[in-house]
Amino acid sequence: MSVQKAIKRVTSTQIAARKNNEPIVALTSYHTHTAAIADPYVDFLLVGDSLGMVMNGFETTLPVTLEMMIAHGKAVFSGAKSALIVVDMPFGSYEESPQIAFRNAVRIIKETQCGAVKLEGGRHMAPTIKFLVERGVPVMAHVGLTPQAINTLGGFKTQGKTKDQWQPIIDDAKAVADAGAFAVVLEAMAEPLAAAITKQISIPTIGIGASNECDGQILVMEDMLGLSPRVPKFVKEFGKVGEAIENAIKTYSQDVKSRQFPSPDHTFDLKQK
Ligand code: KIV
């Protein structure tokens, strides 16, 4: 086989090898420009189906389509040059059968060039994960709070608050690891449960609201930037981007109204930043 381009992107196997090692850094991204900014600082970027709520104002992730995931996956892939790009499989695109999941995962990979897909679910999705991995599709799993199951879970709630609720979630994490997932997202989970899972499985755990006990962390980029109007309690806001945008737009509006707007030099040459 000849290689036309040097491959420098992080791979799913490199992420898997980070178990009990340097913590894995991840963020969601939905656009080329945020992907380019985050790329040097993260191991992987997740094109999460949270884009339905964050960017489109949906109440849940359920209305998100395969076409939406592919459009945003392409944008993120073109902005990031080294991070692994993982694209979420949206609700309804993988649950029916391993064959349908494979067809849709392949479409995502061919059209976005991403390096892996993510799907939600534990024991019941293990046969599908195995089917995909055996056919060359790297899969990141997602257990605990699985937002696509919101209507059966009854709300966005922390999972495993009491010890008697732990075992099914531990069994889910073990099942996806045994099926060949290269990593698993643990969402909204009590710290001792996240610690127990991280100790008991051989693949990295990526926490979101699941404590420092995980092998890595992921946050929704808009939440950690301070751009989202409401964030879950566990989110630390590392910036005040919402305020910065509002101030810039306010100043622009004032400049236009007071005719302070700078005269153009009538060229489209780009400014170097
Ligand atoms: O869709 C998403 O953003 C996610 C993260 C919360 C892990 O699945």
PDB file of C-alpha atoms and ligand atoms in Angstrom:
ATOM      1  CA  MET A   1       0.000   0.000   0.000  1.00  0.00           C
ATOM      2  CA  SER A   2       1.315   3.490  -0.794  1.00  0.00           C
ATOM      3  CA  VAL A   3       0.612   6.491   1.403  1.00  0.00           C
ATOM      4  CA  GLN A   4      -0.022   9.850  -0.300  1.00  0.00           C
ATOM      5  CA  LYS A   5      -0.358  11.992   2.814  1.00  0.00           C
ATOM      6  CA  ALA A   6       1.400  11.667   6.161  1.00  0.00           C
ATOM      7  CA  ILE A   7      -1.320  10.793   8.698  1.00  0.00           C
ATOM      8  CA  LYS A   8      -0.830  12.943  11.780  1.00  0.00           C
ATOM      9  CA  ARG A   9      -4.251  12.713  13.379  1.00  0.00           C
ATOM     10  CA  VAL A  10      -4.739  11.071  16.741  1.00  0.00           C
ATOM     11  CA  THR A  11      -6.214   7.598  16.259  1.00  0.00           C
ATOM     12  CA  SER A  12      -8.762   5.638  18.269  1.00  0.00           C
ATOM     13  CA  THR A  13      -6.037   3.109  19.153  1.00  0.00           C
ATOM     14  CA  GLN A  14      -3.894   5.922  20.612  1.00  0.00           C
ATOM     15  CA  ILE A  15      -6.860   7.007  22.734  1.00  0.00           C
ATOM     16  CA  ALA A  16      -7.383   3.400  23.899  1.00  0.00           C
ATOM     17  CA  ALA A  17      -3.704   3.230  24.906  1.00  0.00           C
ATOM     18  CA  ARG A  18      -4.164   6.188  27.264  1.00  0.00           C
ATOM     19  CA  LYS A  19      -5.905   4.010  29.897  1.00  0.00           C
ATOM     20  CA  ASN A  20      -4.339   4.753  33.328  1.00  0.00           C
ATOM     21  CA  ASN A  21      -2.068   7.269  31.636  1.00  0.00           C
ATOM     22  CA  GLU A  22      -2.002  11.009  30.877  1.00  0.00           C
ATOM     23  CA  PRO A  23      -5.623  12.291  31.144  1.00  0.00           C
ATOM     24  CA  ILE A  24      -7.469  12.534  27.814  1.00  0.00           C
ATOM     25  CA  VAL A  25      -8.709  16.030  26.907  1.00  0.00           C
ATOM     26  CA  ALA A  26     -11.826  16.364  24.769  1.00  0.00           C
ATOM     27  CA  LEU A  27     -14.445  18.936  23.799  1.00  0.00           C
ATOM     28  CA  THR A  28     -17.467  18.993  21.571  1.00  0.00           C
ATOM     29  CA  SER A  29     -17.223  21.049  18.394  1.00  0.00           C
ATOM     30  CA  TYR A  30     -19.768  21.729  15.679  1.00  0.00           C
ATOM     31  CA  HIS A  31     -17.941  24.190  13.398  1.00  0.00           C
ATOM     32  CA  THR A  32     -14.716  24.670  11.450  1.00  0.00           C
ATOM     33  CA  HIS A  33     -13.553  27.721  13.401  1.00  0.00           C
ATOM     34  CA  THR A  34     -14.032  26.303  16.918  1.00  0.00           C
ATOM     35  CA  ALA A  35     -12.428  23.046  15.772  1.00  0.00           C
ATOM     36  CA  ALA A  36      -9.364  24.936  14.506  1.00  0.00           C
ATOM     37  CA  ILE A  37      -9.022  26.875  17.775  1.00  0.00           C
ATOM     38  CA  ALA A  38      -9.406  23.795  20.001  1.00  0.00           C
ATOM     39  CA  ASP A  39      -7.365  21.387  17.868  1.00  0.00           C
ATOM     40  CA  PRO A  40      -3.891  21.988  19.406  1.00  0.00           C
ATOM     41  CA  TYR A  41      -5.196  21.474  22.953  1.00  0.00           C
ATOM     42  CA  VAL A  42      -7.404  18.390  22.704  1.00  0.00           C
ATOM     43  CA  ASP A  43      -6.940  14.698  21.952  1.00  0.00           C
ATOM     44  CA  PHE A  44     -10.329  14.354  20.323  1.00  0.00           C
ATOM     45  CA  LEU A  45     -13.237  16.526  19.215  1.00  0.00           C
ATOM     46  CA  LEU A  46     -16.735  15.113  19.435  1.00  0.00           C
ATOM     47  CA  VAL A  47     -19.299  16.307  16.929  1.00  0.00           C
ATOM     48  CA  GLY A  48     -22.011  15.640  19.501  1.00  0.00           C
ATOM     49  CA  ASP A  49     -25.707  15.385  18.749  1.00  0.00           C
ATOM     50  CA  SER A  50     -25.975  17.978  21.539  1.00  0.00           C
ATOM     51  CA  LEU A  51     -25.716  20.338  18.533  1.00  0.00           C
ATOM     52  CA  GLY A  52     -29.477  19.895  18.246  1.00  0.00           C
ATOM     53  CA  MET A  53     -29.985  21.587  21.607  1.00  0.00           C
ATOM     54  CA  VAL A  54     -26.975  23.937  21.593  1.00  0.00           C
ATOM     55  CA  MET A  55     -27.160  25.216  18.011  1.00  0.00           C
ATOM     56  CA  ASN A  56     -30.741  24.564  16.959  1.00  0.00           C
ATOM     57  CA  GLY A  57     -32.640  25.171  20.179  1.00  0.00           C
ATOM     58  CA  PHE A  58     -34.306  21.727  20.201  1.00  0.00           C
ATOM     59  CA  GLU A  59     -35.576  20.584  23.617  1.00  0.00           C
ATOM     60  CA  THR A  60     -33.812  17.229  23.242  1.00  0.00           C
ATOM     61  CA  THR A  61     -31.290  15.576  20.892  1.00  0.00           C
ATOM     62  CA  LEU A  62     -33.995  13.360  19.388  1.00  0.00           C
ATOM     63  CA  PRO A  63     -34.838  15.458  16.274  1.00  0.00           C
ATOM     64  CA  VAL A  64     -31.188  15.493  15.105  1.00  0.00           C
ATOM     65  CA  THR A  65     -30.744  13.797  11.710  1.00  0.00           C
ATOM     66  CA  LEU A  66     -27.906  11.918  10.063  1.00  0.00           C
ATOM     67  CA  GLU A  67     -27.636  14.748   7.512  1.00  0.00           C
ATOM     68  CA  MET A  68     -27.118  17.308  10.300  1.00  0.00           C
ATOM     69  CA  MET A  69     -24.381  15.167  11.885  1.00  0.00           C
ATOM     70  CA  ILE A  70     -22.660  14.726   8.519  1.00  0.00           C
ATOM     71  CA  ALA A  71     -22.768  18.453   7.678  1.00  0.00           C
ATOM     72  CA  HIS A  72     -21.224  19.393  11.034  1.00  0.00           C
ATOM     73  CA  GLY A  73     -18.797  16.461  10.923  1.00  0.00           C
ATOM     74  CA  LYS A  74     -17.415  17.751   7.601  1.00  0.00           C
ATOM     75  CA  ALA A  75     -17.024  21.250   9.037  1.00  0.00           C
ATOM     76  CA  VAL A  76     -15.151  20.033  12.128  1.00  0.00           C
ATOM     77  CA  PHE A  77     -12.921  17.709  10.127  1.00  0.00           C
ATOM     78  CA  SER A  78     -11.846  20.569   7.870  1.00  0.00           C
ATOM     79  CA  GLY A  79     -10.982  22.798  10.857  1.00  0.00           C
ATOM     80  CA  ALA A  80      -8.999  20.285  12.926  1.00  0.00           C
ATOM     81  CA  LYS A  81      -5.691  18.976  11.697  1.00  0.00           C
ATOM     82  CA  SER A  82      -4.499  16.675  14.492  1.00  0.00           C
ATOM     83  CA  ALA A  83      -7.304  15.728  16.902  1.00  0.00           C
ATOM     84  CA  LEU A  84      -9.293  12.543  16.412  1.00  0.00           C
ATOM     85  CA  ILE A  85     -12.771  13.476  15.155  1.00  0.00           C
ATOM     86  CA  VAL A  86     -15.613  11.421  16.631  1.00  0.00           C
ATOM     87  CA  VAL A  87     -19.126  11.886  15.229  1.00  0.00           C
ATOM     88  CA  ASP A  88     -22.267  10.953  17.178  1.00  0.00           C
ATOM     89  CA  MET A  89     -24.739   8.573  15.554  1.00  0.00           C
ATOM     90  CA  PRO A  90     -28.113  10.293  15.976  1.00  0.00           C
ATOM     91  CA  PHE A  91     -31.236   8.733  17.508  1.00  0.00           C
ATOM     92  CA  GLY A  92     -32.790   6.193  15.144  1.00  0.00           C
ATOM     93  CA  SER A  93     -29.698   5.655  13.001  1.00  0.00           C
ATOM     94  CA  TYR A  94     -28.269   2.561  14.753  1.00  0.00           C
ATOM     95  CA  GLU A  95     -30.680   0.914  17.218  1.00  0.00           C
ATOM     96  CA  GLU A  96     -32.724  -1.170  14.763  1.00  0.00           C
ATOM     97  CA  SER A  97     -30.023  -3.638  13.731  1.00  0.00           C
ATOM     98  CA  PRO A  98     -26.223  -3.967  13.512  1.00  0.00           C
ATOM     99  CA  GLN A  99     -26.532  -3.906   9.707  1.00  0.00           C
ATOM    100  CA  ILE A 100     -28.383  -0.568   9.677  1.00  0.00           C
ATOM    101  CA  ALA A 101     -25.908   0.814  12.216  1.00  0.00           C
ATOM    102  CA  PHE A 102     -23.020  -0.281   9.971  1.00  0.00           C
ATOM    103  CA  ARG A 103     -24.572   1.317   6.877  1.00  0.00           C
ATOM    104  CA  ASN A 104     -25.093   4.636   8.654  1.00  0.00           C
ATOM    105  CA  ALA A 105     -21.687   4.577  10.395  1.00  0.00           C
ATOM    106  CA  VAL A 106     -19.993   3.966   7.049  1.00  0.00           C
ATOM    107  CA  ARG A 107     -21.918   6.872   5.541  1.00  0.00           C
ATOM    108  CA  ILE A 108     -20.735   9.124   8.382  1.00  0.00           C
ATOM    109  CA  ILE A 109     -17.117   8.001   7.954  1.00  0.00           C
ATOM    110  CA  LYS A 110     -17.099   8.270   4.140  1.00  0.00           C
ATOM    111  CA  GLU A 111     -18.774  11.690   4.031  1.00  0.00           C
ATOM    112  CA  THR A 112     -17.013  13.355   6.995  1.00  0.00           C
ATOM    113  CA  GLN A 113     -13.680  11.444   7.060  1.00  0.00           C
ATOM    114  CA  CYS A 114     -14.000  11.214  10.844  1.00  0.00           C
ATOM    115  CA  GLY A 115     -11.946   8.592  12.685  1.00  0.00           C
ATOM    116  CA  ALA A 116     -14.690   7.092  14.875  1.00  0.00           C
ATOM    117  CA  VAL A 117     -18.382   7.188  15.706  1.00  0.00           C
ATOM    118  CA  LYS A 118     -20.100   7.326  19.092  1.00  0.00           C
ATOM    119  CA  LEU A 119     -23.360   5.665  20.024  1.00  0.00           C
ATOM    120  CA  GLU A 120     -25.373   5.521  23.232  1.00  0.00           C
ATOM    121  CA  GLY A 121     -26.306   2.414  25.202  1.00  0.00           C
ATOM    122  CA  GLY A 122     -24.812  -0.412  27.241  1.00  0.00           C
ATOM    123  CA  ARG A 123     -25.534  -4.164  27.231  1.00  0.00           C
ATOM    124  CA  HIS A 124     -28.271  -3.942  24.581  1.00  0.00           C
ATOM    125  CA  MET A 125     -25.929  -2.150  22.145  1.00  0.00           C
ATOM    126  CA  ALA A 126     -22.927  -4.464  22.727  1.00  0.00           C
ATOM    127  CA  PRO A 127     -23.707  -6.794  19.764  1.00  0.00           C
ATOM    128  CA  THR A 128     -23.925  -3.746  17.470  1.00  0.00           C
ATOM    129  CA  ILE A 129     -20.621  -2.341  18.764  1.00  0.00           C
ATOM    130  CA  LYS A 130     -18.953  -5.728  18.143  1.00  0.00           C
ATOM    131  CA  PHE A 131     -20.425  -5.879  14.613  1.00  0.00           C
ATOM    132  CA  LEU A 132     -19.118  -2.403  13.760  1.00  0.00           C
ATOM    133  CA  VAL A 133     -15.652  -2.845  15.286  1.00  0.00           C
ATOM    134  CA  GLU A 134     -15.140  -6.217  13.540  1.00  0.00           C
ATOM    135  CA  ARG A 135     -15.851  -4.429  10.246  1.00  0.00           C
ATOM    136  CA  GLY A 136     -13.409  -1.551  10.745  1.00  0.00           C
ATOM    137  CA  VAL A 137     -15.570   1.078  12.467  1.00  0.00           C
ATOM    138  CA  PRO A 138     -14.019   2.375  15.720  1.00  0.00           C
ATOM    139  CA  VAL A 139     -16.764   2.957  18.299  1.00  0.00           C
ATOM    140  CA  MET A 140     -16.839   5.166  21.358  1.00  0.00           C
ATOM    141  CA  ALA A 141     -19.606   4.032  23.702  1.00  0.00           C
ATOM    142  CA  HIS A 142     -21.740   6.187  26.041  1.00  0.00           C
ATOM    143  CA  VAL A 143     -23.394   4.954  29.260  1.00  0.00           C
ATOM    144  CA  GLY A 144     -24.952   6.448  32.388  1.00  0.00           C
ATOM    145  CA  LEU A 145     -27.192   9.331  31.399  1.00  0.00           C
ATOM    146  CA  THR A 146     -27.893   8.673  27.723  1.00  0.00           C
ATOM    147  CA  PRO A 147     -29.775  11.740  26.423  1.00  0.00           C
ATOM    148  CA  GLN A 148     -31.300   9.879  23.461  1.00  0.00           C
ATOM    149  CA  ALA A 149     -33.224   7.788  26.049  1.00  0.00           C
ATOM    150  CA  ILE A 150     -34.586  10.891  27.768  1.00  0.00           C
ATOM    151  CA  ASN A 151     -38.216   9.878  27.262  1.00  0.00           C
ATOM    152  CA  THR A 152     -37.710   6.525  28.987  1.00  0.00           C
ATOM    153  CA  LEU A 153     -35.251   7.823  31.629  1.00  0.00           C
ATOM    154  CA  GLY A 154     -37.747  10.545  32.587  1.00  0.00           C
ATOM    155  CA  GLY A 155     -35.355  13.503  32.610  1.00  0.00           C
ATOM    156  CA  PHE A 156     -31.717  14.652  32.658  1.00  0.00           C
ATOM    157  CA  LYS A 157     -30.777  13.149  36.067  1.00  0.00           C
ATOM    158  CA  THR A 158     -27.571  11.985  37.737  1.00  0.00           C
ATOM    159  CA  GLN A 159     -27.272   8.192  37.457  1.00  0.00           C
ATOM    160  CA  GLY A 160     -26.191   5.825  40.240  1.00  0.00           C
ATOM    161  CA  LYS A 161     -26.804   8.136  43.199  1.00  0.00           C
ATOM    162  CA  THR A 162     -27.315   5.133  45.493  1.00  0.00           C
ATOM    163  CA  LYS A 163     -25.230   1.970  45.515  1.00  0.00           C
ATOM    164  CA  ASP A 164     -28.167  -0.299  44.712  1.00  0.00           C
ATOM    165  CA  GLN A 165     -28.405   1.455  41.296  1.00  0.00           C
ATOM    166  CA  TRP A 166     -24.754   0.797  40.382  1.00  0.00           C
ATOM    167  CA  GLN A 167     -24.657  -2.773  39.088  1.00  0.00           C
ATOM    168  CA  PRO A 168     -26.635  -2.340  35.831  1.00  0.00           C
ATOM    169  CA  ILE A 169     -24.471   0.664  34.916  1.00  0.00           C
ATOM    170  CA  ILE A 170     -21.246  -1.227  35.717  1.00  0.00           C
ATOM    171  CA  ASP A 171     -22.550  -4.129  33.608  1.00  0.00           C
ATOM    172  CA  ASP A 172     -23.259  -1.711  30.737  1.00  0.00           C
ATOM    173  CA  ALA A 173     -19.708  -0.318  30.847  1.00  0.00           C
ATOM    174  CA  LYS A 174     -18.195  -3.831  30.975  1.00  0.00           C
ATOM    175  CA  ALA A 175     -20.360  -4.993  28.066  1.00  0.00           C
ATOM    176  CA  VAL A 176     -19.325  -2.142  25.736  1.00  0.00           C
ATOM    177  CA  ALA A 177     -15.647  -2.613  26.674  1.00  0.00           C
ATOM    178  CA  ASP A 178     -15.885  -6.370  26.004  1.00  0.00           C
ATOM    179  CA  ALA A 179     -17.612  -5.639  22.682  1.00  0.00           C
ATOM    180  CA  GLY A 180     -14.573  -3.675  21.494  1.00  0.00           C
ATOM    181  CA  ALA A 181     -15.388   0.010  22.096  1.00  0.00           C
ATOM    182  CA  PHE A 182     -12.104   1.970  22.306  1.00  0.00           C
ATOM    183  CA  ALA A 183     -13.399   4.324  25.045  1.00  0.00           C
ATOM    184  CA  VAL A 184     -16.643   5.020  26.867  1.00  0.00           C
ATOM    185  CA  VAL A 185     -18.298   8.287  27.865  1.00  0.00           C
ATOM    186  CA  LEU A 186     -19.678   8.233  31.419  1.00  0.00           C
ATOM    187  CA  GLU A 187     -22.318  10.953  31.640  1.00  0.00           C
ATOM    188  CA  ALA A 188     -23.861  12.434  34.805  1.00  0.00           C
ATOM    189  CA  MET A 189     -22.719   9.799  37.241  1.00  0.00           C
ATOM    190  CA  ALA A 190     -21.973   9.761  40.971  1.00  0.00           C
ATOM    191  CA  GLU A 191     -18.218   9.949  41.624  1.00  0.00           C
ATOM    192  CA  PRO A 192     -17.799   6.570  43.411  1.00  0.00           C
ATOM    193  CA  LEU A 193     -19.614   4.815  40.574  1.00  0.00           C
ATOM    194  CA  ALA A 194     -17.399   6.498  37.948  1.00  0.00           C
ATOM    195  CA  ALA A 195     -14.359   5.459  40.031  1.00  0.00           C
ATOM    196  CA  ALA A 196     -15.559   1.845  40.261  1.00  0.00           C
ATOM    197  CA  ILE A 197     -16.180   1.629  36.497  1.00  0.00           C
ATOM    198  CA  THR A 198     -12.841   3.249  35.660  1.00  0.00           C
ATOM    199  CA  LYS A 199     -11.064   0.654  37.855  1.00  0.00           C
ATOM    200  CA  GLN A 200     -12.982  -2.327  36.499  1.00  0.00           C
ATOM    201  CA  ILE A 201     -12.784  -1.844  32.715  1.00  0.00           C
ATOM    202  CA  SER A 202      -9.795  -1.936  30.386  1.00  0.00           C
ATOM    203  CA  ILE A 203     -10.747   1.022  28.143  1.00  0.00           C
ATOM    204  CA  PRO A 204     -10.522   4.745  28.987  1.00  0.00           C
ATOM    205  CA  THR A 205     -13.545   6.369  30.613  1.00  0.00           C
ATOM    206  CA  ILE A 206     -14.333   9.915  29.456  1.00  0.00           C
ATOM    207  CA  GLY A 207     -16.342  11.789  32.060  1.00  0.00           C
ATOM    208  CA  ILE A 208     -18.923  14.515  31.636  1.00  0.00           C
ATOM    209  CA  GLY A 209     -20.351  15.324  35.051  1.00  0.00           C
ATOM    210  CA  ALA A 210     -18.758  12.094  36.284  1.00  0.00           C
ATOM    211  CA  SER A 211     -15.837  13.466  38.355  1.00  0.00           C
ATOM    212  CA  ASN A 212     -12.080  13.508  38.174  1.00  0.00           C
ATOM    213  CA  GLU A 213     -11.961   9.732  38.643  1.00  0.00           C
ATOM    214  CA  CYS A 214     -12.295   9.187  34.880  1.00  0.00           C
ATOM    215  CA  ASP A 215      -9.389   8.677  32.443  1.00  0.00           C
ATOM    216  CA  GLY A 216     -10.367  11.856  30.586  1.00  0.00           C
ATOM    217  CA  GLN A 217     -12.915  14.645  30.442  1.00  0.00           C
ATOM    218  CA  ILE A 218     -15.249  16.101  27.852  1.00  0.00           C
ATOM    219  CA  LEU A 219     -17.406  19.222  28.036  1.00  0.00           C
ATOM    220  CA  VAL A 220     -19.759  20.900  25.606  1.00  0.00           C
ATOM    221  CA  MET A 221     -17.576  23.703  24.262  1.00  0.00           C
ATOM    222  CA  GLU A 222     -20.293  26.379  24.421  1.00  0.00           C
ATOM    223  CA  ASP A 223     -20.906  25.483  28.098  1.00  0.00           C
ATOM    224  CA  MET A 224     -17.257  25.777  29.199  1.00  0.00           C
ATOM    225  CA  LEU A 225     -16.799  28.979  27.162  1.00  0.00           C
ATOM    226  CA  GLY A 226     -19.621  30.734  29.004  1.00  0.00           C
ATOM    227  CA  LEU A 227     -21.751  31.005  25.857  1.00  0.00           C
ATOM    228  CA  SER A 228     -24.681  28.776  26.828  1.00  0.00           C
ATOM    229  CA  PRO A 229     -27.573  30.544  28.582  1.00  0.00           C
ATOM    230  CA  ARG A 230     -28.019  27.631  31.055  1.00  0.00           C
ATOM    231  CA  VAL A 231     -25.472  24.967  32.019  1.00  0.00           C
ATOM    232  CA  PRO A 232     -25.582  21.895  34.271  1.00  0.00           C
ATOM    233  CA  LYS A 233     -24.244  22.510  37.796  1.00  0.00           C
ATOM    234  CA  PHE A 234     -21.080  20.459  37.224  1.00  0.00           C
ATOM    235  CA  VAL A 235     -19.866  22.735  34.403  1.00  0.00           C
ATOM    236  CA  LYS A 236     -17.014  25.118  35.167  1.00  0.00           C
ATOM    237  CA  GLU A 237     -17.123  28.148  32.877  1.00  0.00           C
ATOM    238  CA  PHE A 238     -13.557  28.819  31.713  1.00  0.00           C
ATOM    239  CA  GLY A 239     -14.480  31.941  29.727  1.00  0.00           C
ATOM    240  CA  LYS A 240     -17.094  34.664  29.299  1.00  0.00           C
ATOM    241  CA  VAL A 241     -17.570  34.376  25.562  1.00  0.00           C
ATOM    242  CA  GLY A 242     -21.286  35.258  25.668  1.00  0.00           C
ATOM    243  CA  GLU A 243     -20.437  38.579  27.335  1.00  0.00           C
ATOM    244  CA  ALA A 244     -17.562  39.217  24.896  1.00  0.00           C
ATOM    245  CA  ILE A 245     -19.874  38.650  21.895  1.00  0.00           C
ATOM    246  CA  GLU A 246     -22.553  40.928  23.340  1.00  0.00           C
ATOM    247  CA  ASN A 247     -20.012  43.713  24.046  1.00  0.00           C
ATOM    248  CA  ALA A 248     -18.564  43.471  20.528  1.00  0.00           C
ATOM    249  CA  ILE A 249     -22.031  43.611  18.915  1.00  0.00           C
ATOM    250  CA  LYS A 250     -23.056  46.522  21.145  1.00  0.00           C
ATOM    251  CA  THR A 251     -19.931  48.484  20.117  1.00  0.00           C
ATOM    252  CA  TYR A 252     -20.507  47.638  16.434  1.00  0.00           C
ATOM    253  CA  SER A 253     -24.109  48.832  16.688  1.00  0.00           C
ATOM    254  CA  GLN A 254     -23.020  52.086  18.386  1.00  0.00           C
ATOM    255  CA  ASP A 255     -20.275  52.661  15.740  1.00  0.00           C
ATOM    256  CA  VAL A 256     -22.726  52.169  12.869  1.00  0.00           C
ATOM    257  CA  LYS A 257     -25.335  54.456  14.431  1.00  0.00           C
ATOM    258  CA  SER A 258     -22.817  57.222  15.199  1.00  0.00           C
ATOM    259  CA  ARG A 259     -21.180  56.898  11.742  1.00  0.00           C
ATOM    260  CA  GLN A 260     -17.887  55.852  13.373  1.00  0.00           C
ATOM    261  CA  PHE A 261     -17.712  52.832  11.122  1.00  0.00           C
ATOM    262  CA  PRO A 262     -14.218  52.729   9.552  1.00  0.00           C
ATOM    263  CA  SER A 263     -14.061  53.428   5.782  1.00  0.00           C
ATOM    264  CA  PRO A 264     -13.144  50.358   3.783  1.00  0.00           C
ATOM    265  CA  ASP A 265      -9.904  50.317   1.819  1.00  0.00           C
ATOM    266  CA  HIS A 266     -11.811  48.547  -0.968  1.00  0.00           C
ATOM    267  CA  THR A 267      -9.653  45.467  -1.152  1.00  0.00           C
ATOM    268  CA  PHE A 268     -10.421  41.971  -0.050  1.00  0.00           C
ATOM    269  CA  ASP A 269      -6.828  41.256   1.021  1.00  0.00           C
ATOM    270  CA  LEU A 270      -6.946  39.307   4.258  1.00  0.00           C
ATOM    271  CA  LYS A 271      -5.504  40.711   7.479  1.00  0.00           C
ATOM    272  CA  GLN A 272      -2.972  38.397   9.091  1.00  0.00           C
ATOM    273  CA  LYS A 273      -4.037  37.515  12.648  1.00  0.00           C
TER     274      LYS A 273
HETATM  275  O1  KIV B   1     -23.706  15.031  22.285  1.00  0.00           O
HETATM  276  C1  KIV B   1     -22.810  15.317  23.082  1.00  0.00           C
HETATM  277  O2  KIV B   1     -22.345  16.449  23.177  1.00  0.00           O
HETATM  278  C2  KIV B   1     -22.307  14.259  23.950  1.00  0.00           C
HETATM  279  C3  KIV B   1     -21.439  14.670  25.092  1.00  0.00           C
HETATM  280  C4  KIV B   1     -22.327  15.153  26.168  1.00  0.00           C
HETATM  281  C5  KIV B   1     -20.544  13.582  25.545  1.00  0.00           C
HETATM  282  O3  KIV B   1     -22.633  13.125  23.763  1.00  0.00           O
END
